[in-house]
Coordinates of C-alpha atoms in Angstrom, one line a residue:
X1 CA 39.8 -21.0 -4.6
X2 CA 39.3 -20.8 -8.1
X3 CA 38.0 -18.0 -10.0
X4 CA 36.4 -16.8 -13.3
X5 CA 37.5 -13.5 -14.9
X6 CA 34.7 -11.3 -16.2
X7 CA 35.6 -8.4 -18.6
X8 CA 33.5 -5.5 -18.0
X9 CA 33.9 -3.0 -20.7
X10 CA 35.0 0.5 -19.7
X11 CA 33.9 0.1 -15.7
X12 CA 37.2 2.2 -15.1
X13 CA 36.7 4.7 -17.3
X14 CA 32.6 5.6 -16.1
X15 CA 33.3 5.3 -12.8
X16 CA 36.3 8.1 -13.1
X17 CA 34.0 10.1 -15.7
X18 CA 30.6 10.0 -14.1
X19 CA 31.6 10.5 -10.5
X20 CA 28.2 11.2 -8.4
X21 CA 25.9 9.7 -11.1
X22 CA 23.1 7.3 -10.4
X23 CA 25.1 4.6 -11.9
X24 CA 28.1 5.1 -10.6
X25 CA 25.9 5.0 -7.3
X26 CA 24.5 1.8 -8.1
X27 CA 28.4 0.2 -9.0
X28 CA 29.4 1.0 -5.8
X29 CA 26.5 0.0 -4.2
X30 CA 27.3 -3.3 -5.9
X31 CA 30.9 -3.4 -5.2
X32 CA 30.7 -2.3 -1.6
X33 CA 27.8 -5.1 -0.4
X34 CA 27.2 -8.8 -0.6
X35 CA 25.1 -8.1 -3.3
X36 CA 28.5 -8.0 -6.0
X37 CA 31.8 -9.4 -4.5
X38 CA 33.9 -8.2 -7.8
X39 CA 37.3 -7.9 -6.4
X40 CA 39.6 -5.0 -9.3
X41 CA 42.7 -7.0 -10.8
X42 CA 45.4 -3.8 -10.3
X43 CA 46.3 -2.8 -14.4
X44 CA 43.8 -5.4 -16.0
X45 CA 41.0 -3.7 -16.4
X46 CA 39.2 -7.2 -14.9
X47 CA 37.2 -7.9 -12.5
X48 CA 37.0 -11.2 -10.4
X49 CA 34.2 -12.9 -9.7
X50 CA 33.9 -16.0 -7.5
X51 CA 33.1 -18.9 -10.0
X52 CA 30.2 -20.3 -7.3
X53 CA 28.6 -17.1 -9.1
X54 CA 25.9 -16.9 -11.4
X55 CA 24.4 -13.9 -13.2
X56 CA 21.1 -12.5 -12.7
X57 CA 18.9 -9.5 -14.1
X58 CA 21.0 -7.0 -15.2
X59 CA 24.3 -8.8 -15.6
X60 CA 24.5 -8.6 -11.2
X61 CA 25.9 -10.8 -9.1
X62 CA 24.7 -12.7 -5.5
X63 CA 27.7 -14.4 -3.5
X64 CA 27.7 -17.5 -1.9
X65 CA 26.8 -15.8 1.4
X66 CA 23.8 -14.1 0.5
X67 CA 20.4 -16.5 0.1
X68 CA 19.6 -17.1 -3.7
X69 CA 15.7 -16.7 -2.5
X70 CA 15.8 -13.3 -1.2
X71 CA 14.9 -10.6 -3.9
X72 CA 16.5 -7.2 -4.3
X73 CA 14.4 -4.3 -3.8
X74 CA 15.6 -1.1 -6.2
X75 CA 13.4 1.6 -4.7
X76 CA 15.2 4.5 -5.9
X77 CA 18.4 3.4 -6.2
X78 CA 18.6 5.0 -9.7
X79 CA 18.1 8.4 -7.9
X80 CA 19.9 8.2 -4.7
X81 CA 19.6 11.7 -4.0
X82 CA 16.2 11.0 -3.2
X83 CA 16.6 8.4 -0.7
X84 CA 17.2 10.7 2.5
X85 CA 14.3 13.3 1.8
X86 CA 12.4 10.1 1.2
X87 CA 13.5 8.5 4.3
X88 CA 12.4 11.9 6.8
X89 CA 9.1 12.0 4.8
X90 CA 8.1 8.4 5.0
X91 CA 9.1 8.1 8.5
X92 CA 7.2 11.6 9.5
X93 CA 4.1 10.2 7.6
X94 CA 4.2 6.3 9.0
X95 CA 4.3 8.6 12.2
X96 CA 1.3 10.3 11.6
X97 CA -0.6 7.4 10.1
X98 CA 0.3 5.2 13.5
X99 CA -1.2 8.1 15.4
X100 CA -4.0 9.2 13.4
X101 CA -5.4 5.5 12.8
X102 CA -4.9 4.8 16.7
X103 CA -6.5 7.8 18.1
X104 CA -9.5 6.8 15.8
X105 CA -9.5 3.1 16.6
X106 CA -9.5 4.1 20.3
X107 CA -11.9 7.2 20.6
X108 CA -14.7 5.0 18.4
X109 CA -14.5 1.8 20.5
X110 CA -14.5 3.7 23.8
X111 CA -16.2 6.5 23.7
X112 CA -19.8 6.2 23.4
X113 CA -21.5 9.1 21.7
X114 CA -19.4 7.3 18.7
X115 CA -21.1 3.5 19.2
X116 CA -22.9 3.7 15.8
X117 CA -22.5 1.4 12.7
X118 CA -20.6 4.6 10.8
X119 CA -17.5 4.6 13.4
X120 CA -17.5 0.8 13.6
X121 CA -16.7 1.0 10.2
X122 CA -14.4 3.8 10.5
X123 CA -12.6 2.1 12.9
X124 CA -12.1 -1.0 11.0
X125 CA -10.6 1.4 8.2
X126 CA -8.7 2.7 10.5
X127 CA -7.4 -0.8 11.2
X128 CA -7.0 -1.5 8.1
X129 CA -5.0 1.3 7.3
X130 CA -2.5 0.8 10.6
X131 CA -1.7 -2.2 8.9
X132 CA -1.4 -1.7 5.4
X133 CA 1.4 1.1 6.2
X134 CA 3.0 -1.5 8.9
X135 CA 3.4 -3.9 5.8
X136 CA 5.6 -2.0 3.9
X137 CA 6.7 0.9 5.8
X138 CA 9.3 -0.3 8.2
X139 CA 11.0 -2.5 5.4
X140 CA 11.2 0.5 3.3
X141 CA 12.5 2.9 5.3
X142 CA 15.6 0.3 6.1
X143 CA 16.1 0.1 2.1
X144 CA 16.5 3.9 2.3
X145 CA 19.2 4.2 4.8
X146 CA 21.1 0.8 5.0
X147 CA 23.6 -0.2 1.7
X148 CA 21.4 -3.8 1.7
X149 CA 18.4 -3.4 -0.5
X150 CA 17.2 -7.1 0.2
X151 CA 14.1 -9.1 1.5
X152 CA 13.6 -12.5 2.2
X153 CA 11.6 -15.1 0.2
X154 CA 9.5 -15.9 3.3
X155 CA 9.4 -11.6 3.7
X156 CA 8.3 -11.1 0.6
X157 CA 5.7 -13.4 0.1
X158 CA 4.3 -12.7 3.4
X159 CA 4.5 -8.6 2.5
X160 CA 2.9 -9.8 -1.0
X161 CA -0.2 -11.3 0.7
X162 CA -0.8 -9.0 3.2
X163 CA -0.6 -6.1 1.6
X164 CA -3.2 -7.0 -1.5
X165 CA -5.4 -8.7 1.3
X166 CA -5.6 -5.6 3.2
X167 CA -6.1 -3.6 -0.2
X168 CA -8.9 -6.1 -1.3
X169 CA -10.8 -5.4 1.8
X170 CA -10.6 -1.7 1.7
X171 CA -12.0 -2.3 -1.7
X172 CA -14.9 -4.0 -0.3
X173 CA -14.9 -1.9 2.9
X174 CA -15.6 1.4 1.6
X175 CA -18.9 0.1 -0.6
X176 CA -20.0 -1.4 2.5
X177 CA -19.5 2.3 4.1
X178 CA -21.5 3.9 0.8
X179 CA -24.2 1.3 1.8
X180 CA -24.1 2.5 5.4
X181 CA -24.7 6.0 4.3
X182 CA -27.3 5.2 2.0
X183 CA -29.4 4.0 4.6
X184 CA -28.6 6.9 7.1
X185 CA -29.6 9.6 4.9
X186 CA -32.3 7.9 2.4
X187 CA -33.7 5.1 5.1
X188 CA -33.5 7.3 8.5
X189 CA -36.6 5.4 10.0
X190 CA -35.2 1.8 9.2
X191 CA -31.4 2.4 9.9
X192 CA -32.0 0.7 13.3
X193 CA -32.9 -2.0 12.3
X194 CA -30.3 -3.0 8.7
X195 CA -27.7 -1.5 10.1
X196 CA -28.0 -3.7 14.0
X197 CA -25.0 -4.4 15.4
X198 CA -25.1 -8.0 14.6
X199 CA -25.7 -7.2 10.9
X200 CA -22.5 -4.7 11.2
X201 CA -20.2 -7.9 12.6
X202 CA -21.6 -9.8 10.3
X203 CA -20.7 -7.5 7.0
X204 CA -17.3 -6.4 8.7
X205 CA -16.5 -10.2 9.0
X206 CA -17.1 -10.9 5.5
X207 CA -14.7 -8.1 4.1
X208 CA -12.0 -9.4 5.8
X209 CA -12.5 -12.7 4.9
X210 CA -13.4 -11.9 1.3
X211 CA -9.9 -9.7 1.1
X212 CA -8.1 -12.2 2.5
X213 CA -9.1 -14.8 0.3
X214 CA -8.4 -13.2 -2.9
X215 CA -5.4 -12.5 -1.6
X216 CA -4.8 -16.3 -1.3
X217 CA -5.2 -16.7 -4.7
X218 CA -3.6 -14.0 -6.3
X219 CA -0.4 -14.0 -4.4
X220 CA -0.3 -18.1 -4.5
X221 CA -0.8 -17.3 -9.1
X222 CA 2.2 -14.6 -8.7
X223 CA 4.7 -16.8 -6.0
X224 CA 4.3 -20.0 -8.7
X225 CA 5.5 -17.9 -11.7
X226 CA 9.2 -19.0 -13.3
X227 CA 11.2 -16.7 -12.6
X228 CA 14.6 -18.5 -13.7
X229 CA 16.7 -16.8 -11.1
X230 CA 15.2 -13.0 -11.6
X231 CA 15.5 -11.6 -8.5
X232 CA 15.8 -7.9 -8.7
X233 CA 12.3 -6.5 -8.5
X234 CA 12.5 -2.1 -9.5
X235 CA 10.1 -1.2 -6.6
X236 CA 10.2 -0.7 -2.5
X237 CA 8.0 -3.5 -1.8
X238 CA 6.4 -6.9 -3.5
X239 CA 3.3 -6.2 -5.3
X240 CA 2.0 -8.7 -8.4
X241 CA 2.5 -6.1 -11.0
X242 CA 6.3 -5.9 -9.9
X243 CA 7.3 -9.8 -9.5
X244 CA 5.3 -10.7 -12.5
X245 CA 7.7 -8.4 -14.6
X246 CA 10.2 -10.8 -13.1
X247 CA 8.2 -14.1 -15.3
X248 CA 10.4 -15.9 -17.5
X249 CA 7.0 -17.6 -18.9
X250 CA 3.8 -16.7 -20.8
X251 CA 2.1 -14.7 -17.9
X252 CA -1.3 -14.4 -20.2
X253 CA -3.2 -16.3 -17.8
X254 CA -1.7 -14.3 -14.6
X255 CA -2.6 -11.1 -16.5
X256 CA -5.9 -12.4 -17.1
X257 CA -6.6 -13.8 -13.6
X258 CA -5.5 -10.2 -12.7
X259 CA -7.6 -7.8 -14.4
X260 CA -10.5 -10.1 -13.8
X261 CA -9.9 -10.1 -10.0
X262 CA -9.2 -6.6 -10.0
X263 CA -12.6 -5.4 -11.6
X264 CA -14.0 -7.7 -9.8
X265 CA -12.6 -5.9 -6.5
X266 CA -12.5 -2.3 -7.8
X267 CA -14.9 -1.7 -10.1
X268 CA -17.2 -3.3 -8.7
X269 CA -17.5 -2.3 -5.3
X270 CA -16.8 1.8 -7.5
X271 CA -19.9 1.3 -9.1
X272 CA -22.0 0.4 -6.5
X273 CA -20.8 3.3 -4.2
X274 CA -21.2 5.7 -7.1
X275 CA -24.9 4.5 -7.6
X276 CA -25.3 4.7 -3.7
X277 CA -24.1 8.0 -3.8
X278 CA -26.3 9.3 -7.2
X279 CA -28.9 7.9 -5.2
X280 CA -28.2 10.1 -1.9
X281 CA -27.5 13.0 -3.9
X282 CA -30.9 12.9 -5.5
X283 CA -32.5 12.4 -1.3
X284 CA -30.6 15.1 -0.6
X285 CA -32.4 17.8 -3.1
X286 CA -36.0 16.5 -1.7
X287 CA -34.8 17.9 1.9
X288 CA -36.2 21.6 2.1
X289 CA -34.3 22.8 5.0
X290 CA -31.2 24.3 4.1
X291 CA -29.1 23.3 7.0
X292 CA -30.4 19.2 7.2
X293 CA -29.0 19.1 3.6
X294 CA -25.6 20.8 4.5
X295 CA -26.2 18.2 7.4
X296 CA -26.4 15.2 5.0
X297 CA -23.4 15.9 2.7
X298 CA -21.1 16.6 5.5
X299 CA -21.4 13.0 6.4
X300 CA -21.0 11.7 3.0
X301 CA -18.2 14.3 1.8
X302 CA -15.3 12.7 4.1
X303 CA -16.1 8.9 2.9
X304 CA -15.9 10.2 -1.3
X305 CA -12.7 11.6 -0.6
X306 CA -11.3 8.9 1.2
X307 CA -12.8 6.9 -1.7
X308 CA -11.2 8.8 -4.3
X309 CA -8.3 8.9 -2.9
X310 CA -8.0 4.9 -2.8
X311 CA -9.7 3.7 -5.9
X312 CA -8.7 5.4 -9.0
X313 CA -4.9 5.6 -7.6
X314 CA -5.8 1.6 -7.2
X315 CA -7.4 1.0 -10.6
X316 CA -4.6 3.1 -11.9
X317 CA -2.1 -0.3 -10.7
X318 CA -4.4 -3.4 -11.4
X319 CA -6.7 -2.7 -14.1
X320 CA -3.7 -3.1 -16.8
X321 CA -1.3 -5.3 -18.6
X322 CA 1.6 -6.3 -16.1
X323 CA 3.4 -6.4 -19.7
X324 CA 2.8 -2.7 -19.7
X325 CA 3.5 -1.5 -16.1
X326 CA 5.5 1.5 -16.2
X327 CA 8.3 1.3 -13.5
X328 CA 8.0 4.7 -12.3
X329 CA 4.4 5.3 -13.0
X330 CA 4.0 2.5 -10.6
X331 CA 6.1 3.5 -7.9
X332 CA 4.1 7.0 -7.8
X333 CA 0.8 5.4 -7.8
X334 CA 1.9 2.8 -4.6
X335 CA 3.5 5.5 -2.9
X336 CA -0.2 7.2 -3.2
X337 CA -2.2 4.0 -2.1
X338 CA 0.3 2.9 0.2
X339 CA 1.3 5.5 2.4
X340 CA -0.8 8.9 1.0
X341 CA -4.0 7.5 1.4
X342 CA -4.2 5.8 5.0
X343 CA -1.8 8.7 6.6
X344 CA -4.5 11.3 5.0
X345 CA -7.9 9.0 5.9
X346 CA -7.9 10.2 9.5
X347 CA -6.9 13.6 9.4
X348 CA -9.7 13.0 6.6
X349 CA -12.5 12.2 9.2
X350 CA -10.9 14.4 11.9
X351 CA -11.6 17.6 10.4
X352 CA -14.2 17.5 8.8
X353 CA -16.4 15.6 11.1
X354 CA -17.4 17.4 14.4
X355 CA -18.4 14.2 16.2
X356 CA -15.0 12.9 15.8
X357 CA -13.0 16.1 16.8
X358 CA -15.9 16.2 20.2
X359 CA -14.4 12.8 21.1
X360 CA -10.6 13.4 20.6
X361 CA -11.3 16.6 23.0
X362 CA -12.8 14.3 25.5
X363 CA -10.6 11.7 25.2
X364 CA -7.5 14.4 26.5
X365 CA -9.3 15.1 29.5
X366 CA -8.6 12.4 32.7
X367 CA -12.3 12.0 33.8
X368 CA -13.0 10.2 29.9
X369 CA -10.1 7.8 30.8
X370 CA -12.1 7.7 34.6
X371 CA -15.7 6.8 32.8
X372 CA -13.8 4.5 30.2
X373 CA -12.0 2.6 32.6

C-alpha cells in the first residue's frame, strides 16, 4: 500500500528527554490507539503515515478504521496523573448521586406525609438530576480508564441535547420551586388552592417541555456549525461552548443566539427567584414568634443553596463569548454543574429537612413497604 512520509521534528529526541511528561503521555497515547497509526522508520527520524490520512486539529491523525464523525474527547489528557483519582471520585459521586436522587424520588412518591406540591417538585429535581449525571457520567468515566478518548457523532449529539435540555429545565424548575415557596410562607390560606395538584402537573409539564425545546434549538444551531474536519473537542463531554470552539466559520450569530437563550433561561428565572425570595424574607420579619420564623427559613434555606449551587456555576459557562471560553475554566465549572451539584442536591434536602429524613427512616422499616404495597 502506498504511503506518505511525514517529518516530525525532534519526536525522538522529546520523547527520550521528557519521559513521564503530559506530552509524551499524549504521543503515546497517539501512537499506541487507532487514533494515530504512525508506524517509526528504524534510523530516519520519519514517521509513516497511511496516505488515506488527513490531518486534523493539532497536526493528529484518524485511520481508516476509526469513523471520521466520531469526536475526540481530551478530558485530562494533558494531566494524566489526574485521570485515576478522577476516575474513584467520579465513580464514588455518580454512586451517591444514583442513590441519593432515588431514595428521594421514591420516599416522595410513596410515602404520604410527603404528597405536597414542595416534594412533587423535589422529586422532579431529583429526576432531573438522575439524569443529567446519567448523560455524561458513564461516558466519562470510560475516557478515564480506557486508551480510546472517542464518542460517536450520533453520541454526541444525543449527549449535547440532553444534557442542555435537562439543564434548561432545572433553570426553569427551581423558579417554579421559589414560586412554590412564596405561596407557602407569604399565601398560607390560598396555597390549597394555586398550588392544586392539577396546577402542579400542569407547571411541571411545562418545564420539561420548555427545557427540551430550547434544547432543540440550541443543539440543532451548534450540530450545523462548519467544522472542516475539527474533531478534537478539550472537554469530557459535548457542551455548545466546547464544539463551537471547533467552528471554522463566523460563529457571531451562534454566540448571539447563545447569550440571548442563556439569559433568557438563567437570568431570568435568577431574578424572579431572588424577588420571590426578598419578598419572603420581608413575610418572614412580620412573623412574631421566634420559632414559626426559624420555621419558615428552614424550608427556604435548602432550595437557595441548591440554587446557588446551580446558577452562578451555570451563568459562569453560558453567559460569555464562546470566543473567550477558557478551556480549563470551563472544565471546572462543568465538573461543578454536572456532577457537584446534583450528587450534593439530596444530601442538600436530606439534612436539613426533618420531613425528608422522617420518611427515609420509615421507608427502612418492612411495615412502610407493607402499607405502600
Amino acid at each position: 500500500m502506498l504511503t506518505q512520509r511525514v517529518t516530525i521534528i525532534k519526536v525522538q529526541v522529546q520523547i527520550t528527554a521528557e519521559m513521564g511528561s503530559p506530552a509524551h503521555h499524549l504521543l503515546s497515547l497517539l501512537l499506541n490507539s487507532s487514533l494515530l497509526p504512525l508506524t517509526p522508520v528504524p534510523g530516519s527520524g520519519h514517521l509513516e503515515v497511511p496516505a488515506s490520512t488527513s490531518p486534523v486539529r493539532d497536526n493528529m491523525w484518524i485511520n481508516n478504521q476509526s469513523s471520521r464523525d466520531d469526536f475526540i474527547l481530551l478530558g485530562f489528557s494533558d494531566r494524566p496523573w489526574l485521570e485515576t483519582p478522577l476516575f474513584v471520585i467520579f465513580l464514588v459521586a455518580y454512586i451517591f448521586a444514583l442513590f441519593g436522587n432515588v431514595s428521594i424520588i421514591l420516599v416522595s412518591r410513596l410515602d404520604p406525609q410527603l404528597d405536597s406540591p414542595m416534594y412533587f417538585f423535589v422529586s422532579n429535581l431529583s429526576l432531573l438530576d438522575l439524569c443529567y449525571t446519567t448523560s455524561t457520567v458513564p461516558q466519562m468515566l470510560v475516557n478515564l480508564r480506557g486508551p480510546e478518548k472517542t464518542i460517536s457523532y450520533g453520541g454526541c449529539v444525543a449527549q449535547l441535547y440532553i444534557f442542555l435540555a435537562l439543564g434548561s429545565t432545572e433553570c426553569i424548575l427551581l423558579a417554579i420551586m421559589a414560586l412554590d415557596r412564596y405561596t407557602a410562607v407569604c399565601k398560607p390560606l390560598h396555597y390549597p388552592i394555586i398550588m392544586s395538584h392539577r396546577c402542579c402537573i400542569h407547571m411541571a409539564t411545562g418545564t420539561w417541555i420548555s427545557g427540551f425545546a430550547n434544547s432543540l434549538v440550541q443543539s440543532t444551531l451548534t450540530v450545523v456549525v462548519p467544522r472542516c474536519g475539527h474533531r478534537v473537542v478539550d472537554h469530557f463531554f459535548c457542551e455548545v461552548p466546547a464544539l463551537l470552539k471547533l467552528a471554522c466559520a463566523d460563529t457571531h450569530v451562534n454566540e448571539a443566539e447563545l447569550n440571548v437563550l442563556g439569559a433568557l433561561l438563567l437570568l431570568v428565572p435568577l431574578t424572579l427567584i431572588l424577588g420571590t425570595y426578598v419578598l419572603i424574607a420581608q413575610a418572614v420579619m412580620r412573623i412574631h414568634s421566634a420559632e414559626s420564623r426559624w420555621k419558615a427559613f428552614n424550608t427556604c434555606a435548602s432550595h437557595l443553596l441548591v440554587m446557588s449551587l446551580f446558577y452562578f456555576t451555570a451563568i459562569s459557562m453560558y453567559i460569555q463569548p464562546p470566543s473567550s471560553y477558557s478551556h480549563d475554566r470551563g472544565k471546572i465549572m462543568a465538573l461543578f454543574y454536572g456532577i457537584v451539584t446534583p450528587t450534593l442536591n439530596p444530601f442538600i434536602y436530606t439534612l436539613r429537612n426533618k420531613d425528608v429524613k422522617a420518611a427515609l427512616g420509615r421507608a427502612l422499616t418492612k411495615e412502610f413497604w407493607v402499607k405502600t404495597g
